[in-house]
Structure formats: C-alpha cells, structure tokens
C-alpha cells in the first residue's frame, strides 16, 4: 500500500491552510473592534519585533529576502534564551518571509525559498505559491506570528 500520495496531499493541504490563514487579515484602520494589546502604530510594531537577524557565529551565508514595502511579517517571541531554539525560530521566520517573497515579488527565481525548503516542504511551498500565480493574485498587509515554540524531538547533548 503506497501512502506517499495521501501523506503528500495531507501535508500540502495543512501547509496551505496554515499559510492561507496566517496571510489573511488587515483592515482600513477604522474598525471599532480592537484586539487587546494590539497597537495600531506600525512604527511601534517594527520596534517591538525586528526582523530575525542572521547569527554571526554560524558562518552560514543566507540569501537576501526582499518583501515589498506593503508586506510585513511581524514575528513575536523570537528569543527564548536557548541559542539552538533561537536559531530555529529565526530560520523559521526567514522561511515564511521567503514564501511570501515568492508570492508577492515578480521574479524568475527565489533563492531563499530553495535555501529554507527542500524535499516535500519545497514541493508544498511551490504548490501554495503556484496557487496565487495561477489566479493572478497576491496579498498585502501585516501578518503577525506569535506564541511560536520550538520542541526538539531528540536531545543532541
């Protein structure tokens, strides 16, 4: 019994659902419904949640990711105090930025996407991106990622 197509389809649907839901949102700023703790000043958001920084100690040459000015990802809780977990959270943020770059920027290649994804994850991301391209669609706005956690399945130490 070959489970691979079923697992691939399930993974693709789950990833597409998560990414689709995380990319939704935004308003014209006139809404009377406010979320507690949410600040409407975009300049404060950038101060609170700077883009993940490349670790200078790991020696990895990461590709540059350029999102359009109208697209912003805000990653909260990127520092746990554990260098390994912080590195995972930073690369996770860059992977999400790379996917959004591929959706929103008209370019022939996106080296960051291939850098942060491979195998089934790359195929799933490509399907997600292609869905936007086929429909001639994109998105704008701010996406907030919060309560991000890292759990290692096996301790190397």
mmCIF file of C-alpha atoms in Angstrom:
data_model
loop_
_atom_site.group_PDB
_atom_site.id
_atom_site.type_symbol
_atom_site.label_atom_id
_atom_site.label_comp_id
_atom_site.label_asym_id
_atom_site.label_seq_id
_atom_site.Cartn_x
_atom_site.Cartn_y
_atom_site.Cartn_z
ATOM 1 C CA UNK A 1 0.000 0.000 0.000
ATOM 2 C CA UNK A 2 1.501 3.313 -1.088
ATOM 3 C CA UNK A 3 0.758 6.069 1.435
ATOM 4 C CA UNK A 4 3.043 8.686 -0.108
ATOM 5 C CA UNK A 5 0.412 10.474 -2.255
ATOM 6 C CA UNK A 6 -2.000 10.610 0.690
ATOM 7 C CA UNK A 7 0.649 11.959 3.056
ATOM 8 C CA UNK A 8 1.819 14.493 0.469
ATOM 9 C CA UNK A 9 -1.722 15.676 -0.151
ATOM 10 C CA UNK A 10 -2.407 15.957 3.586
ATOM 11 C CA UNK A 11 0.826 17.864 4.180
ATOM 12 C CA UNK A 12 0.135 20.181 1.257
ATOM 13 C CA UNK A 13 -3.396 20.925 2.436
ATOM 14 C CA UNK A 14 -2.289 21.511 6.026
ATOM 15 C CA UNK A 15 0.527 23.840 4.978
ATOM 16 C CA UNK A 16 -1.681 25.713 2.527
ATOM 17 C CA UNK A 17 -4.368 26.127 5.184
ATOM 18 C CA UNK A 18 -1.916 27.414 7.780
ATOM 19 C CA UNK A 19 -0.235 29.784 5.344
ATOM 20 C CA UNK A 20 -3.550 30.971 3.924
ATOM 21 C CA UNK A 21 -4.960 31.684 7.356
ATOM 22 C CA UNK A 22 -1.795 33.395 8.510
ATOM 23 C CA UNK A 23 -1.780 35.646 5.443
ATOM 24 C CA UNK A 24 -5.361 36.812 5.945
ATOM 25 C CA UNK A 25 -6.302 39.914 7.807
ATOM 26 C CA UNK A 26 -5.861 43.608 7.751
ATOM 27 C CA UNK A 27 -8.265 46.474 7.811
ATOM 28 C CA UNK A 28 -8.582 50.074 6.828
ATOM 29 C CA UNK A 29 -7.934 51.127 10.420
ATOM 30 C CA UNK A 30 -11.463 52.425 11.011
ATOM 31 C CA UNK A 31 -12.713 49.308 12.763
ATOM 32 C CA UNK A 32 -14.321 49.830 16.175
ATOM 33 C CA UNK A 33 -13.332 46.296 17.204
ATOM 34 C CA UNK A 34 -9.894 46.396 18.785
ATOM 35 C CA UNK A 35 -7.787 43.497 19.902
ATOM 36 C CA UNK A 36 -6.422 43.911 23.404
ATOM 37 C CA UNK A 37 -2.701 44.564 23.288
ATOM 38 C CA UNK A 38 -2.651 45.263 19.559
ATOM 39 C CA UNK A 39 -1.081 48.584 18.688
ATOM 40 C CA UNK A 40 -2.209 50.400 15.580
ATOM 41 C CA UNK A 41 1.066 52.346 15.174
ATOM 42 C CA UNK A 42 3.092 50.465 12.554
ATOM 43 C CA UNK A 43 6.335 52.148 13.606
ATOM 44 C CA UNK A 44 5.967 50.711 17.124
ATOM 45 C CA UNK A 45 5.404 47.214 15.711
ATOM 46 C CA UNK A 46 8.688 47.350 13.880
ATOM 47 C CA UNK A 47 10.485 48.468 17.043
ATOM 48 C CA UNK A 48 8.934 45.640 19.083
ATOM 49 C CA UNK A 49 9.630 42.889 16.573
ATOM 50 C CA UNK A 50 12.710 43.454 14.465
ATOM 51 C CA UNK A 51 13.379 41.123 11.590
ATOM 52 C CA UNK A 52 15.242 37.996 12.596
ATOM 53 C CA UNK A 53 18.973 38.523 12.437
ATOM 54 C CA UNK A 54 21.479 36.114 10.990
ATOM 55 C CA UNK A 55 23.643 34.592 13.662
ATOM 56 C CA UNK A 56 27.151 35.864 13.133
ATOM 57 C CA UNK A 57 28.572 32.780 14.807
ATOM 58 C CA UNK A 58 27.173 30.114 12.482
ATOM 59 C CA UNK A 59 29.060 31.228 9.338
ATOM 60 C CA UNK A 60 26.108 30.439 7.048
ATOM 61 C CA UNK A 61 25.677 32.725 4.022
ATOM 62 C CA UNK A 62 21.910 33.179 3.862
ATOM 63 C CA UNK A 63 20.221 34.626 0.762
ATOM 64 C CA UNK A 64 18.690 38.077 0.972
ATOM 65 C CA UNK A 65 14.900 38.275 1.167
ATOM 66 C CA UNK A 66 13.170 41.441 -0.042
ATOM 67 C CA UNK A 67 9.482 41.797 0.696
ATOM 68 C CA UNK A 68 7.543 44.654 -0.904
ATOM 69 C CA UNK A 69 7.004 47.695 1.341
ATOM 70 C CA UNK A 70 3.291 46.810 1.547
ATOM 71 C CA UNK A 71 4.017 43.359 3.016
ATOM 72 C CA UNK A 72 5.277 42.933 6.564
ATOM 73 C CA UNK A 73 5.700 39.870 8.744
ATOM 74 C CA UNK A 74 5.969 40.526 12.472
ATOM 75 C CA UNK A 75 7.469 37.662 14.476
ATOM 76 C CA UNK A 76 6.970 37.877 18.222
ATOM 77 C CA UNK A 77 8.831 35.822 20.786
ATOM 78 C CA UNK A 78 11.920 35.107 18.698
ATOM 79 C CA UNK A 79 14.266 34.852 21.673
ATOM 80 C CA UNK A 80 13.994 32.037 24.184
ATOM 81 C CA UNK A 81 17.460 32.308 25.692
ATOM 82 C CA UNK A 82 18.427 28.946 24.181
ATOM 83 C CA UNK A 83 20.733 29.597 21.183
ATOM 84 C CA UNK A 84 19.578 26.449 19.331
ATOM 85 C CA UNK A 85 15.891 27.306 19.720
ATOM 86 C CA UNK A 86 16.525 30.945 18.803
ATOM 87 C CA UNK A 87 18.285 29.826 15.606
ATOM 88 C CA UNK A 88 15.336 27.594 14.679
ATOM 89 C CA UNK A 89 12.861 30.430 15.280
ATOM 90 C CA UNK A 90 14.972 32.859 13.226
ATOM 91 C CA UNK A 91 15.252 30.451 10.282
ATOM 92 C CA UNK A 92 11.538 29.651 10.532
ATOM 93 C CA UNK A 93 10.781 33.372 10.237
ATOM 94 C CA UNK A 94 13.084 33.649 7.220
ATOM 95 C CA UNK A 95 11.382 30.633 5.599
ATOM 96 C CA UNK A 96 7.985 32.290 5.946
ATOM 97 C CA UNK A 97 9.441 35.525 4.541
ATOM 98 C CA UNK A 98 10.898 33.534 1.615
ATOM 99 C CA UNK A 99 7.489 32.022 0.816
ATOM 100 C CA UNK A 100 5.840 35.447 0.994
ATOM 101 C CA UNK A 101 8.578 36.893 -1.220
ATOM 102 C CA UNK A 102 7.881 34.218 -3.831
ATOM 103 C CA UNK A 103 4.153 35.040 -3.754
ATOM 104 C CA UNK A 104 4.430 38.835 -3.786
ATOM 105 C CA UNK A 105 7.556 39.616 -5.828
ATOM 106 C CA UNK A 106 7.587 39.050 -9.574
ATOM 107 C CA UNK A 107 10.964 37.399 -10.081
ATOM 108 C CA UNK A 108 12.183 34.438 -12.090
ATOM 109 C CA UNK A 109 13.942 32.782 -9.184
ATOM 110 C CA UNK A 110 13.722 32.944 -5.420
ATOM 111 C CA UNK A 111 16.957 31.523 -3.983
ATOM 112 C CA UNK A 112 15.763 31.960 -0.394
ATOM 113 C CA UNK A 113 12.844 29.598 -0.993
ATOM 114 C CA UNK A 114 15.197 26.804 -2.068
ATOM 115 C CA UNK A 115 17.606 27.635 0.761
ATOM 116 C CA UNK A 116 14.981 27.265 3.509
ATOM 117 C CA UNK A 117 12.907 24.451 1.987
ATOM 118 C CA UNK A 118 13.729 21.134 0.391
ATOM 119 C CA UNK A 119 12.014 17.887 -0.475
ATOM 120 C CA UNK A 120 8.331 17.715 0.415
ATOM 121 C CA UNK A 121 8.426 21.119 2.125
ATOM 122 C CA UNK A 122 9.683 22.758 -1.088
ATOM 123 C CA UNK A 123 7.039 20.991 -3.173
ATOM 124 C CA UNK A 124 4.299 22.066 -0.774
ATOM 125 C CA UNK A 125 5.536 25.674 -0.774
ATOM 126 C CA UNK A 126 5.720 25.659 -4.585
ATOM 127 C CA UNK A 127 2.119 24.416 -4.819
ATOM 128 C CA UNK A 128 0.992 27.151 -2.427
ATOM 129 C CA UNK A 129 2.824 29.826 -4.432
ATOM 130 C CA UNK A 130 1.578 28.450 -7.749
ATOM 131 C CA UNK A 131 -1.994 28.745 -6.478
ATOM 132 C CA UNK A 132 -1.528 32.509 -6.251
ATOM 133 C CA UNK A 133 0.220 32.699 -9.633
ATOM 134 C CA UNK A 134 -2.480 30.715 -11.455
ATOM 135 C CA UNK A 135 -5.156 33.068 -10.168
ATOM 136 C CA UNK A 136 -3.033 36.180 -10.792
ATOM 137 C CA UNK A 137 -3.332 37.102 -7.121
ATOM 138 C CA UNK A 138 -1.077 38.278 -4.338
ATOM 139 C CA UNK A 139 -1.558 39.943 -0.949
ATOM 140 C CA UNK A 140 -0.586 42.990 1.085
ATOM 141 C CA UNK A 141 -0.625 43.876 4.758
ATOM 142 C CA UNK A 142 0.868 42.806 8.043
ATOM 143 C CA UNK A 143 0.874 39.239 9.311
ATOM 144 C CA UNK A 144 1.635 38.642 12.970
ATOM 145 C CA UNK A 145 3.170 35.398 14.179
ATOM 146 C CA UNK A 146 3.052 34.852 17.921
ATOM 147 C CA UNK A 147 3.371 32.158 20.573
ATOM 148 C CA UNK A 148 5.993 30.406 18.453
ATOM 149 C CA UNK A 149 7.656 27.456 20.172
ATOM 150 C CA UNK A 150 10.405 25.000 19.398
ATOM 151 C CA UNK A 151 10.410 21.414 20.622
ATOM 152 C CA UNK A 152 13.304 19.143 19.737
ATOM 153 C CA UNK A 153 12.374 15.512 19.263
ATOM 154 C CA UNK A 154 15.807 14.278 20.324
ATOM 155 C CA UNK A 155 18.441 15.907 22.506
ATOM 156 C CA UNK A 156 21.872 16.006 20.859
ATOM 157 C CA UNK A 157 23.700 16.786 24.098
#
